Tab-separated table of C-alpha atoms in Angstrom:
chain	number	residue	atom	x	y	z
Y	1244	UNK	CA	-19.804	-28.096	13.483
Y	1245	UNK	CA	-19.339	-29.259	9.853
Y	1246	UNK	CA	-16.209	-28.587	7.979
Y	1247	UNK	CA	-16.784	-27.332	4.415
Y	1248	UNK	CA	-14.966	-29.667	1.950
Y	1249	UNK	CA	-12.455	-26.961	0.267
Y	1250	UNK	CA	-10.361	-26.058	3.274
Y	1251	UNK	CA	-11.508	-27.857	6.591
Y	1252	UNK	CA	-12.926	-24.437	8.025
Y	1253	UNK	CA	-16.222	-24.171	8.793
Y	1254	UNK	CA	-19.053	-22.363	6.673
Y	1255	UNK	CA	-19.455	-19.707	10.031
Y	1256	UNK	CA	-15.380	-19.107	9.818
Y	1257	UNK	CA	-15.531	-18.905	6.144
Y	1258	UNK	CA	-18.362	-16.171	6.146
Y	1259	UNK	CA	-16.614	-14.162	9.021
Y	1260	UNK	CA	-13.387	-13.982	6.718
Y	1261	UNK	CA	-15.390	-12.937	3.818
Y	1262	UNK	CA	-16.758	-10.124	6.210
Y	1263	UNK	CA	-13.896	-8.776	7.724
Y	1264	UNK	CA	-12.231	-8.570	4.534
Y	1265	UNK	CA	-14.815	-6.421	3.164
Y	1266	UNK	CA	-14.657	-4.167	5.744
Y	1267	UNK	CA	-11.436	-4.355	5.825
Y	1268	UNK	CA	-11.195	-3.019	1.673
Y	1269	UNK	CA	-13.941	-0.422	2.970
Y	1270	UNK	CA	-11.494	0.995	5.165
Y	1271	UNK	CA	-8.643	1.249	2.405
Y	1272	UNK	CA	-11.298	2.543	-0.098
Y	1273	UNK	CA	-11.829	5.371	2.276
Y	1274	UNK	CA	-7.889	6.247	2.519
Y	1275	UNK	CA	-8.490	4.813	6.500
Y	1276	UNK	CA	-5.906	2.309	6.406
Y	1277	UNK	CA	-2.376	1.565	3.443
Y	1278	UNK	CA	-2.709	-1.131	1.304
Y	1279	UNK	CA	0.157	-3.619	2.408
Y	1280	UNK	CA	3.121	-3.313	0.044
Y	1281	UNK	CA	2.867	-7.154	-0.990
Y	1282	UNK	CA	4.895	-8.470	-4.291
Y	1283	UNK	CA	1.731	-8.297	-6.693
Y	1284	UNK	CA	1.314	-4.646	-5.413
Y	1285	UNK	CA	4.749	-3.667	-6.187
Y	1286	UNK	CA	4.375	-5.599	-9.556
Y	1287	UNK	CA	1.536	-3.325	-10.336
Y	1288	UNK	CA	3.432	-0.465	-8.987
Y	1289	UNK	CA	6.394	-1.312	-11.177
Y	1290	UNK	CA	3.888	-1.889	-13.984
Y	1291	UNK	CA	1.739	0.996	-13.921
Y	1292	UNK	CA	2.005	3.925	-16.579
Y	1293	UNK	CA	0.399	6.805	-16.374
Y	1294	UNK	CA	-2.515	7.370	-19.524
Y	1295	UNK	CA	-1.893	9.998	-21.860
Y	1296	UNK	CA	-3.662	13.267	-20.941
Y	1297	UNK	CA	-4.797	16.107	-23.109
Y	1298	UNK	CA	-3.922	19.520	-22.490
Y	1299	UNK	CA	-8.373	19.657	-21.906
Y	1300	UNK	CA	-8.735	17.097	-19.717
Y	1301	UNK	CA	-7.938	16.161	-15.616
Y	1302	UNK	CA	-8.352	13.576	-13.306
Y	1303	UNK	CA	-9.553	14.624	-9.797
Y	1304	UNK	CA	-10.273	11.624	-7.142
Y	1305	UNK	CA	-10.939	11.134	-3.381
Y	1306	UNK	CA	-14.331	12.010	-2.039
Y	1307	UNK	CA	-14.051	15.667	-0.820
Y	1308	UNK	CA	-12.215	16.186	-3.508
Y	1309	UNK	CA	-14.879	15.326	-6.318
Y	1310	UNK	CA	-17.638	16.580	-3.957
Y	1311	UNK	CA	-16.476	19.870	-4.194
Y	1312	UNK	CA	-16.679	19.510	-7.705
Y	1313	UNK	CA	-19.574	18.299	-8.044
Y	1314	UNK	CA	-20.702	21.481	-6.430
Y	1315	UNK	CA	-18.988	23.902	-8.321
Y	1316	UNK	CA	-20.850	25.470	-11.321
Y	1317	UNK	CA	-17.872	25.844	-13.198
Y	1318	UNK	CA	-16.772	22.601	-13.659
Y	1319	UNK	CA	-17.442	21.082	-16.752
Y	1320	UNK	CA	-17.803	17.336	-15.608
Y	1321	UNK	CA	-16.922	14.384	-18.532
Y	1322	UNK	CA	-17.501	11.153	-16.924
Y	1323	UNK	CA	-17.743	10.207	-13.095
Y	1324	UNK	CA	-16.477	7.129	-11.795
Y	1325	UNK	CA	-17.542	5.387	-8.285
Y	1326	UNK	CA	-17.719	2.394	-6.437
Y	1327	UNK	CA	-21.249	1.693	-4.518
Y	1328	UNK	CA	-19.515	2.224	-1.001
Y	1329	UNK	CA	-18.067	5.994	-2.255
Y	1330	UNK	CA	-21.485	6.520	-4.398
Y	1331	UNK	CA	-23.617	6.433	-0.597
Y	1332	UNK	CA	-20.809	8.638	0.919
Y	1333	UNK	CA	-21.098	11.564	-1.460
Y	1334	UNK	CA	-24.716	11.230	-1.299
Y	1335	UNK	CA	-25.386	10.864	-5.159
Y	1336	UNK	CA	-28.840	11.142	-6.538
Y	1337	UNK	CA	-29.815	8.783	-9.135
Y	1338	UNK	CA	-27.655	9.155	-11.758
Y	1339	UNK	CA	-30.545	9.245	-14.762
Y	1340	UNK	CA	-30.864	12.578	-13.036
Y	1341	UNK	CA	-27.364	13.656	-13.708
Y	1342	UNK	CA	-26.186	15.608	-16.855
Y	1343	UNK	CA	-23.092	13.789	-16.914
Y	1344	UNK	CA	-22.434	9.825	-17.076
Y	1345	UNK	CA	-22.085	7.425	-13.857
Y	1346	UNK	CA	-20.242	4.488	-14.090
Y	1347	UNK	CA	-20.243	1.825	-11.453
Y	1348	UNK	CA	-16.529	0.189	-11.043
Y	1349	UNK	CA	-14.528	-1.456	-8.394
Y	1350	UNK	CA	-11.356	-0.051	-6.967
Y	1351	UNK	CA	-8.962	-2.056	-9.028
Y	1352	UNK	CA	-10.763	0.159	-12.305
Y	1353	UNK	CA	-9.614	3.548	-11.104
Y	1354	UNK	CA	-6.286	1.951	-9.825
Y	1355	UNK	CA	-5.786	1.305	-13.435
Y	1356	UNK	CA	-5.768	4.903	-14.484
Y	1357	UNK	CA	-4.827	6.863	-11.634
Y	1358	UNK	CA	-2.133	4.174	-10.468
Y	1359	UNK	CA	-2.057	1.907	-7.507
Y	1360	UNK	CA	-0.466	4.449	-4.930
Y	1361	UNK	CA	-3.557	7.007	-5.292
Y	1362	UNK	CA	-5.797	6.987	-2.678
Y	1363	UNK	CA	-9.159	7.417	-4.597
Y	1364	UNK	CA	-11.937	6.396	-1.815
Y	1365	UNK	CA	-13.327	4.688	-4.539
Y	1366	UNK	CA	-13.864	7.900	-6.682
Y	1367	UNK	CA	-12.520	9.455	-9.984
Y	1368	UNK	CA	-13.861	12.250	-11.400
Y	1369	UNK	CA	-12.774	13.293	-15.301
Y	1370	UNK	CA	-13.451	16.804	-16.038
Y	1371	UNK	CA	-12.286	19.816	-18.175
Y	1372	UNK	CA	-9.889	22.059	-16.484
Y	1373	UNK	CA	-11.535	25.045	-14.689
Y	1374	UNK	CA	-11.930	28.417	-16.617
Y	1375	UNK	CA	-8.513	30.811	-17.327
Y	1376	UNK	CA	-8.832	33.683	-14.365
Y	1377	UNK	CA	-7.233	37.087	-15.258
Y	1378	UNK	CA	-5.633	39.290	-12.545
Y	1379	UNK	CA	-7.946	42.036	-13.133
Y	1380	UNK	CA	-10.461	40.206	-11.671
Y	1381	UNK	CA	-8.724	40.179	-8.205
Y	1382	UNK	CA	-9.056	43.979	-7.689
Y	1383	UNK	CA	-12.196	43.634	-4.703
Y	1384	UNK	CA	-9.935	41.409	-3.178
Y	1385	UNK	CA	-7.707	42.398	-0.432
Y	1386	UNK	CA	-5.090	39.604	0.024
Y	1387	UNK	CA	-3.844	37.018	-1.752
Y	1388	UNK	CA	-0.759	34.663	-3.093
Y	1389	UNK	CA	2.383	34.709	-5.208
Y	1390	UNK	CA	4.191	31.615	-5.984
Y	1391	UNK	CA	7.512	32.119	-7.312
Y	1392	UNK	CA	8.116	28.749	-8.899
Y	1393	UNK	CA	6.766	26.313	-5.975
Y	1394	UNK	CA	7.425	22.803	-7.998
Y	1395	UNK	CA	5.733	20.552	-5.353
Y	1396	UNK	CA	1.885	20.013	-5.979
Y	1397	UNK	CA	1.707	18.695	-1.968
Y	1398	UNK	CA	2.814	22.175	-0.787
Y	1399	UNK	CA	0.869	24.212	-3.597
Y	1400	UNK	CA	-2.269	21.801	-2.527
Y	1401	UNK	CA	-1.852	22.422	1.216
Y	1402	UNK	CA	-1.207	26.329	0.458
Y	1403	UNK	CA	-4.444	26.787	-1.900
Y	1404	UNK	CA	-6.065	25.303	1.216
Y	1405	UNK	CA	-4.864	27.490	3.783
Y	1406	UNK	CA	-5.481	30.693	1.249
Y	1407	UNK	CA	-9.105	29.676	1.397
Y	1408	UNK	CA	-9.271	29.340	5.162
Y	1409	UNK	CA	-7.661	32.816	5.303
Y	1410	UNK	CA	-9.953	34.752	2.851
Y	1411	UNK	CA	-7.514	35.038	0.463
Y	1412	UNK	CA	-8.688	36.013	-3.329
Y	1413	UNK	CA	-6.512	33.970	-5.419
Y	1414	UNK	CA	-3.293	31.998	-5.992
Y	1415	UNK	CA	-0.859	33.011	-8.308
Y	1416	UNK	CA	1.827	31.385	-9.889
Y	1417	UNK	CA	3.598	30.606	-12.775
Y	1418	UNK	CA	3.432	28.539	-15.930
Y	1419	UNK	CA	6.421	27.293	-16.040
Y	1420	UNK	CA	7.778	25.386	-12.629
Y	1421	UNK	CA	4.721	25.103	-11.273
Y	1422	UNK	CA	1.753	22.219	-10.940
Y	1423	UNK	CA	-0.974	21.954	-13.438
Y	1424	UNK	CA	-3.930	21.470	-12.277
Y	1425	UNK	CA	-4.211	17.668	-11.770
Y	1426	UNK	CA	-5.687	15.116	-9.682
Y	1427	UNK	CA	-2.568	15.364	-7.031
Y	1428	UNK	CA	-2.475	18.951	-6.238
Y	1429	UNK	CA	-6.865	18.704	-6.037
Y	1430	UNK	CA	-6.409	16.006	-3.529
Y	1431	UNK	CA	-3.916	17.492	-2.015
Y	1432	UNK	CA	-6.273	21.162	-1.853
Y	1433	UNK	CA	-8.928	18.525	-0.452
Y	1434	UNK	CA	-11.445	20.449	-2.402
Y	1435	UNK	CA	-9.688	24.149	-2.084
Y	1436	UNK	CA	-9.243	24.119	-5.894
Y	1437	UNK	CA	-13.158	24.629	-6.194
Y	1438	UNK	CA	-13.340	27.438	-4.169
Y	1439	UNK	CA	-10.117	30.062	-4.982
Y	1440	UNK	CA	-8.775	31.473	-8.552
Y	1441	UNK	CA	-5.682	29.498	-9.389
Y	1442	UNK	CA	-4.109	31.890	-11.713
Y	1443	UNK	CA	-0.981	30.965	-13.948
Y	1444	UNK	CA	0.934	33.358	-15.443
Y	1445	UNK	CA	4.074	33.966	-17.866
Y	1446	UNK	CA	6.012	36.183	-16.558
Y	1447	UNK	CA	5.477	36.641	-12.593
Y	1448	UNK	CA	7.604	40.057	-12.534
Y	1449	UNK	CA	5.274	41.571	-14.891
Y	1450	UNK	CA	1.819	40.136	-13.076
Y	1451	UNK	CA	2.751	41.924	-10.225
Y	1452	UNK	CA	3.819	45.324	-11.732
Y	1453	UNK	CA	-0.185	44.804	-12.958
Y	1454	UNK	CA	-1.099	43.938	-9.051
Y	1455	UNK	CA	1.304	46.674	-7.956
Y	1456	UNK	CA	-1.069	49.086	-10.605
Y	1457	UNK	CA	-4.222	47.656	-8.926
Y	1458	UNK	CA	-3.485	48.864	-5.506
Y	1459	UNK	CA	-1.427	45.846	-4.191
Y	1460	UNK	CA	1.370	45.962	-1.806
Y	1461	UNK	CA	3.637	43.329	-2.268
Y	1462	UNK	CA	5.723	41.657	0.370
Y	1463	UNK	CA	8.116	39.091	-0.304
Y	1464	UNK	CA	8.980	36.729	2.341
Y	1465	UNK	CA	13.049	35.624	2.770
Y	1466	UNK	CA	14.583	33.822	5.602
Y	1467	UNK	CA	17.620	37.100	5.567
Y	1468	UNK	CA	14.949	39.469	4.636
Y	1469	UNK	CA	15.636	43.205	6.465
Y	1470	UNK	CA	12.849	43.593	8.471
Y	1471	UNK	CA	10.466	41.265	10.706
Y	1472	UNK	CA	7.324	40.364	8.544
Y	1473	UNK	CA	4.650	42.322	10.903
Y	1474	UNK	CA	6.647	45.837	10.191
Y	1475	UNK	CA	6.641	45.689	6.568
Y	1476	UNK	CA	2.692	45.300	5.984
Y	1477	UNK	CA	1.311	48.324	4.641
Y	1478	UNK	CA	-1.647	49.663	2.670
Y	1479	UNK	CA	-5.280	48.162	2.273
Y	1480	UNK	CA	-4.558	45.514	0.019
Y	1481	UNK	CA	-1.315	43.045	0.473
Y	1482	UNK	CA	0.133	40.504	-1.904
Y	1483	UNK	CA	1.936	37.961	-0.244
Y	1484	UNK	CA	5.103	36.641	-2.393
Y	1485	UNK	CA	6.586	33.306	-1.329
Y	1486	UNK	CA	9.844	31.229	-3.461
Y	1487	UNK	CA	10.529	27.630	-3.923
Y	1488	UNK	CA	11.205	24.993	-1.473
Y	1489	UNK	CA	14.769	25.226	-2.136
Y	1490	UNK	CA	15.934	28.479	-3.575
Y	1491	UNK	CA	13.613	30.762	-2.181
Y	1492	UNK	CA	12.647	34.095	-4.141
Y	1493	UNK	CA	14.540	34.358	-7.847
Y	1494	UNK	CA	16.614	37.421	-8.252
Y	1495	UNK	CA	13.790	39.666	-10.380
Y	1496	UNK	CA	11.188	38.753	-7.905
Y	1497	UNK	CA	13.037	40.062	-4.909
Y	1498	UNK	CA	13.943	43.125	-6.936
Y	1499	UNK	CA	10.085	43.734	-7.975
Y	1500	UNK	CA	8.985	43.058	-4.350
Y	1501	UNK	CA	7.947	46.419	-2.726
Y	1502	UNK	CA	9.133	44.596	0.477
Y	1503	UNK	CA	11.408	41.845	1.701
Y	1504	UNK	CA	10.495	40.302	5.623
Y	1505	UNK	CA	11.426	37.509	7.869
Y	1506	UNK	CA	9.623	35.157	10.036
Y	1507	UNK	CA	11.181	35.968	13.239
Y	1508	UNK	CA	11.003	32.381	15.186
Y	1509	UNK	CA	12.896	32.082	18.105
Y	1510	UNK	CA	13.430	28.376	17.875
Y	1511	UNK	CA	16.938	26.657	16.618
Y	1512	UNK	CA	14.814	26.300	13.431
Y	1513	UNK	CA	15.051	29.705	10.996
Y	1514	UNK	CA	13.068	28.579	8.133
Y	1515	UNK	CA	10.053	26.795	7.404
Y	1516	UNK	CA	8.352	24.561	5.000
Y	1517	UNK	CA	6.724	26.627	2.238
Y	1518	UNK	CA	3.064	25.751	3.509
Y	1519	UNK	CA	3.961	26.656	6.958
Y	1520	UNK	CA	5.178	29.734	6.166
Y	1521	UNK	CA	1.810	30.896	3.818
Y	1522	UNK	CA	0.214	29.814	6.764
Y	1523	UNK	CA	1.618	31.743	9.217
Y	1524	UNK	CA	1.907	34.954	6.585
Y	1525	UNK	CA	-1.670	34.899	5.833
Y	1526	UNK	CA	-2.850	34.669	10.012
Y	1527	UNK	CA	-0.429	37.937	10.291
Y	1528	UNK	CA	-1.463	39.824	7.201
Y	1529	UNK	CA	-5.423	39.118	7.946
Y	1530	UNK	CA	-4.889	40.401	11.565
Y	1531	UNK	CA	-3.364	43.816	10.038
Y	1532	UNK	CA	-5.897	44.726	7.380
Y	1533	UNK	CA	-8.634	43.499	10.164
Y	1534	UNK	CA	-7.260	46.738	12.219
């Protein structure tokens, strides 16, 4: 077999390499496999800086992500970016068809913006932030979520997940000490954000004195709380209060809570991850106002 004159390997070996490593920047595209951590990645780690925002405009990427999106009325979509692979996987029509732009890019053009350590599938999606929600709204609903200063966008992203899978009406939290919404806590939602009110508010104490009004019974969850989380539930409609990773409920949120419970685990382990504990919150409320 002939030997091409660059490198001594044959044409056959040369178009085999060419194929795997396509497939092989499919699969990172598609979050399947890391990117290795070479120098020039770390240099454009190092090197990256995030773009200048304004307070109207977000970044969501990664394909279930933008899908959901893409599907929900009340986004109001700026620009969508894609590569060809991600474009088939969400199914896009043509984009003439669209009432937004398309623009074809390669990977490396949304690393640029969203960073190198995002894992995009090969999709970025700029849009306006969705629509303010007011609590008054939330008076059908018969369970949902207080955040009392959650800081991580991971856990607030896996919780606003979770309240979806549960039924739950909304998400509450506050202004201040809390995620925007932004491209990380979307991904993290994996398309969640699209489908539950994420409500901010200034003053948490005060938002749920105005649940409390609209037939809400809050319960505040605490690792030394009184009673065992199943015995406090009460009423037709529950509010479920959770604190931060670290410090749990603040002072004025324990005192407005109409209940503090424990998880009762019989493990070594008393406390859980903030997530975790929604999780198993929302199973045990939903059972009770299923009764």
């Amino acid at each position: 077999m002939s030997k091409d004159d660059a490198g001594g390997r044959s044409a056959r070996d040369t178009h085999y390499a060419k194929l795997r490593r396509a497939h092989r920047d499919q699969r990172r595209e598609r979050g399947e496999i890391p990117t290795p951590k070479d120098d020039r990645r770390r240099k454009q780690v190092e090197g990256w800086k995030a773009p200048a925002l304004g307070p109207d405009q977000v970044f969501l990427y990664g394909l279930h992500t933008v899908r959901a999106a893409l599907d929900n009325p009340e986004r109001h979509i700026i620009k969508l970016s894609v590569t060809q692979n991600a474009a088939q996987r969400l199914e896009l029509p043509d984009p003439a068809t669209l009432p937004f732009p398309v623009e074809t890019v390669l990977p490396s053009d949304i690393d640029k913006i969203l960073g190198p350590e995002a894992i995009h599938q090969g999709v970025m999606l700029e849009t306006r932030p969705l629509p303010v929600r007011r609590l008054g709204a939330l008076k059908e609903s018969p369970l949902i979520l207080v955040l009392d200063q959650v800081t991580d966008p991971h856990n607030v992203g896996a919780i606003l997940r979770t309240a979806v899978a549960f039924g739950a009406g909304a998400v509450i939290t506050t202004m201040r000490h809390s995620p925007t919404e932004s491209g990380v806590l979307a991904k993290s939602a994996s398309g969640a954000l699209e489908l539950i009110p994420y409500i901010q508010i200034t003053n948490l104490a005060e938002a749920m004195e105005e649940l409390h009004a609209l037939g809400f019974y809050s319960v505040g969850l605490d690792s030394e709380g009184p009673q065992p989380f199943e015995a406090t539930l009460s009423g037709s409609k529950i509010a479920l209060v959770l604190g931060s990773e670290g410090k749990g409920l603040r002072q004025k949120t324990r005192a407005t809570c109409k209940a503090l419970a424990r998880l009762d685990m019989p493990g070594a382990i008393k406390s859980l991850n903030v997530s975790n504990a929604a999780a198993i919150a929302l199973y045990a409320a939903r059972q009770f106002l299923a009764k």
